[in-house]
PDB file of C-alpha atoms in Angstrom:
ATOM      1  CA  UNK A 585      86.102 -11.549  43.661  1.00 62.00           C
ATOM      2  CA  UNK A 586      83.518 -14.691  43.451  1.00 59.00           C
ATOM      3  CA  UNK A 587      81.695 -16.798  41.389  1.00 73.00           C
ATOM      4  CA  UNK A 588      79.009 -17.125  44.000  1.00 65.00           C
ATOM      5  CA  UNK A 589      75.595 -15.357  43.422  1.00 65.00           C
ATOM      6  CA  UNK A 590      75.457 -15.710  47.048  1.00 63.00           C
ATOM      7  CA  UNK A 591      79.010 -14.304  47.702  1.00 59.00           C
ATOM      8  CA  UNK A 592      78.697 -11.187  45.140  1.00 63.00           C
ATOM      9  CA  UNK A 593      75.636 -10.172  46.604  1.00 63.00           C
ATOM     10  CA  UNK A 594      76.564 -10.128  49.362  1.00 62.00           C
ATOM     11  CA  UNK A 595      79.319  -7.547  48.342  1.00 59.00           C
ATOM     12  CA  UNK A 596      76.927  -5.501  47.097  1.00 66.00           C
ATOM     13  CA  UNK A 597      74.731  -5.259  50.053  1.00 63.00           C
ATOM     14  CA  UNK A 598      77.269  -4.092  52.157  1.00 59.00           C
ATOM     15  CA  UNK A 599      78.505  -1.572  49.534  1.00 62.00           C
ATOM     16  CA  UNK A 600      75.336  -0.195  49.664  1.00 62.00           C
ATOM     17  CA  UNK A 601      75.068   1.218  52.905  1.00 63.00           C
ATOM     18  CA  UNK A 602      76.661   4.187  51.107  1.00 66.00           C
ATOM     19  CA  UNK A 603      73.497   5.438  50.765  1.00 67.00           C
ATOM     20  CA  UNK A 604      72.918   5.480  54.409  1.00 69.00           C
ATOM     21  CA  UNK A 605      72.333   9.603  55.938  1.00 62.00           C
ATOM     22  CA  UNK A 606      72.575  11.069  58.560  1.00 83.00           C
ATOM     23  CA  UNK A 607      68.882  11.095  60.204  1.00 82.00           C
ATOM     24  CA  UNK A 608      68.027   7.640  58.126  1.00 81.00           C
ATOM     25  CA  UNK A 609      66.996   5.695  61.433  1.00 84.00           C
ATOM     26  CA  UNK A 610      64.623   8.762  62.336  1.00 88.00           C
ATOM     27  CA  UNK A 611      62.361   9.259  59.442  1.00 88.00           C
ATOM     28  CA  UNK A 612      58.838   9.591  60.346  1.00 95.00           C
ATOM     29  CA  UNK A 613      57.051   6.442  60.679  1.00 95.00           C
ATOM     30  CA  UNK A 614      54.525   7.583  57.737  1.00 97.00           C
ATOM     31  CA  UNK A 615      57.525   7.758  55.589  1.00 96.00           C
ATOM     32  CA  UNK A 616      58.214   4.428  56.271  1.00 96.00           C
ATOM     33  CA  UNK A 617      55.126   3.462  55.493  1.00 97.00           C
ATOM     34  CA  UNK A 618      55.592   5.212  51.486  1.00 98.00           C
ATOM     35  CA  UNK A 619      58.819   3.908  50.934  1.00 97.00           C
ATOM     36  CA  UNK A 620      57.541   0.423  51.644  1.00 97.00           C
ATOM     37  CA  UNK A 621      54.939   0.673  49.141  1.00 98.00           C
ATOM     38  CA  UNK A 622      57.163   1.736  46.939  1.00 98.00           C
ATOM     39  CA  UNK A 623      58.794  -1.085  46.367  1.00 98.00           C
ATOM     40  CA  UNK A 624      55.866  -3.182  45.359  1.00 98.00           C
ATOM     41  CA  UNK A 625      55.091  -0.719  42.496  1.00 98.00           C
ATOM     42  CA  UNK A 626      56.733  -2.585  39.303  1.00 96.00           C
ATOM     43  CA  UNK A 627      57.956   0.708  37.292  1.00 97.00           C
ATOM     44  CA  UNK A 628      59.878   1.531  40.511  1.00 98.00           C
ATOM     45  CA  UNK A 629      63.827   1.217  39.435  1.00 97.00           C
ATOM     46  CA  UNK A 630      65.831  -1.497  40.346  1.00 95.00           C
ATOM     47  CA  UNK A 631      68.354   0.849  41.173  1.00 93.00           C
ATOM     48  CA  UNK A 632      65.668   3.564  43.940  1.00 95.00           C
ATOM     49  CA  UNK A 633      64.426  -0.334  45.829  1.00 96.00           C
ATOM     50  CA  UNK A 634      67.607  -1.403  46.598  1.00 92.00           C
ATOM     51  CA  UNK A 635      68.118   2.353  48.119  1.00 93.00           C
ATOM     52  CA  UNK A 636      64.539   1.811  49.796  1.00 95.00           C
ATOM     53  CA  UNK A 637      65.435  -1.302  50.732  1.00 96.00           C
ATOM     54  CA  UNK A 638      68.553  -0.526  52.605  1.00 92.00           C
ATOM     55  CA  UNK A 639      66.856   2.625  54.500  1.00 92.00           C
ATOM     56  CA  UNK A 640      64.333   0.041  55.712  1.00 96.00           C
ATOM     57  CA  UNK A 641      67.342  -2.590  57.253  1.00 94.00           C
ATOM     58  CA  UNK A 642      68.103   0.425  59.371  1.00 91.00           C
ATOM     59  CA  UNK A 643      64.797   1.556  60.991  1.00 94.00           C
ATOM     60  CA  UNK A 644      64.198   0.265  63.836  1.00 92.00           C
ATOM     61  CA  UNK A 645      60.649   0.650  63.174  1.00 95.00           C
ATOM     62  CA  UNK A 646      57.445  -2.775  63.036  1.00 96.00           C
ATOM     63  CA  UNK A 647      56.736  -0.591  59.611  1.00 97.00           C
ATOM     64  CA  UNK A 648      60.043  -1.305  58.291  1.00 97.00           C
ATOM     65  CA  UNK A 649      59.722  -4.819  58.934  1.00 97.00           C
ATOM     66  CA  UNK A 650      56.635  -5.498  57.309  1.00 97.00           C
ATOM     67  CA  UNK A 651      56.836  -3.622  53.964  1.00 98.00           C
ATOM     68  CA  UNK A 652      60.328  -5.973  54.052  1.00 98.00           C
ATOM     69  CA  UNK A 653      58.555  -9.013  54.433  1.00 98.00           C
ATOM     70  CA  UNK A 654      55.774  -8.210  52.344  1.00 98.00           C
ATOM     71  CA  UNK A 655      58.462  -7.302  49.402  1.00 98.00           C
ATOM     72  CA  UNK A 656      60.147 -10.955  50.352  1.00 98.00           C
ATOM     73  CA  UNK A 657      57.232 -12.441  49.703  1.00 98.00           C
ATOM     74  CA  UNK A 658      57.662 -11.641  45.713  1.00 97.00           C
ATOM     75  CA  UNK A 659      61.035  -9.627  45.231  1.00 97.00           C
ATOM     76  CA  UNK A 660      61.803  -8.292  41.869  1.00 97.00           C
ATOM     77  CA  UNK A 661      64.593 -10.318  39.729  1.00 95.00           C
ATOM     78  CA  UNK A 662      68.151  -9.165  40.917  1.00 91.00           C
ATOM     79  CA  UNK A 663      67.041  -7.952  44.370  1.00 93.00           C
ATOM     80  CA  UNK A 664      66.086 -11.330  45.801  1.00 93.00           C
ATOM     81  CA  UNK A 665      69.097 -11.781  48.190  1.00 90.00           C
ATOM     82  CA  UNK A 666      69.554  -7.902  48.869  1.00 91.00           C
ATOM     83  CA  UNK A 667      65.846  -8.343  49.689  1.00 95.00           C
ATOM     84  CA  UNK A 668      67.003 -11.175  52.550  1.00 94.00           C
ATOM     85  CA  UNK A 669      69.847  -9.377  53.847  1.00 91.00           C
ATOM     86  CA  UNK A 670      67.729  -6.024  54.416  1.00 94.00           C
ATOM     87  CA  UNK A 671      64.464  -8.227  56.447  1.00 97.00           C
ATOM     88  CA  UNK A 672      67.530  -9.604  58.588  1.00 94.00           C
ATOM     89  CA  UNK A 673      69.234  -6.524  59.264  1.00 92.00           C
ATOM     90  CA  UNK A 674      65.918  -5.148  59.932  1.00 95.00           C
ATOM     91  CA  UNK A 675      65.015  -7.695  62.389  1.00 94.00           C
ATOM     92  CA  UNK A 676      68.026  -7.115  64.159  1.00 92.00           C
ATOM     93  CA  UNK A 677      67.352  -3.208  64.667  1.00 87.00           C
ATOM     94  CA  UNK A 678      63.862  -4.631  66.112  1.00 86.00           C
ATOM     95  CA  UNK A 679      64.660  -7.072  68.706  1.00 84.00           C
TER      96      UNK A 679
END
């Protein structure tokens, strides 16, 4: 419980890990690229984008890192912190 938007967003982000499924980090790179394109489509729901961001955050590939970097340049309103956290976490997986 916090009134701080960053703290609230961090809690929401960590709770979002429940969408991860077995093998999420082994998705084919062409699927990762498609997911990266989907998060840029305005008609895709914020909930779907949030799920995609979480999956990309845990994929150890340059494709996921590129997609998240691109999305972070203009994230959807309400997903700014989620996008930033996802990019940071993906960076860790790619170290």
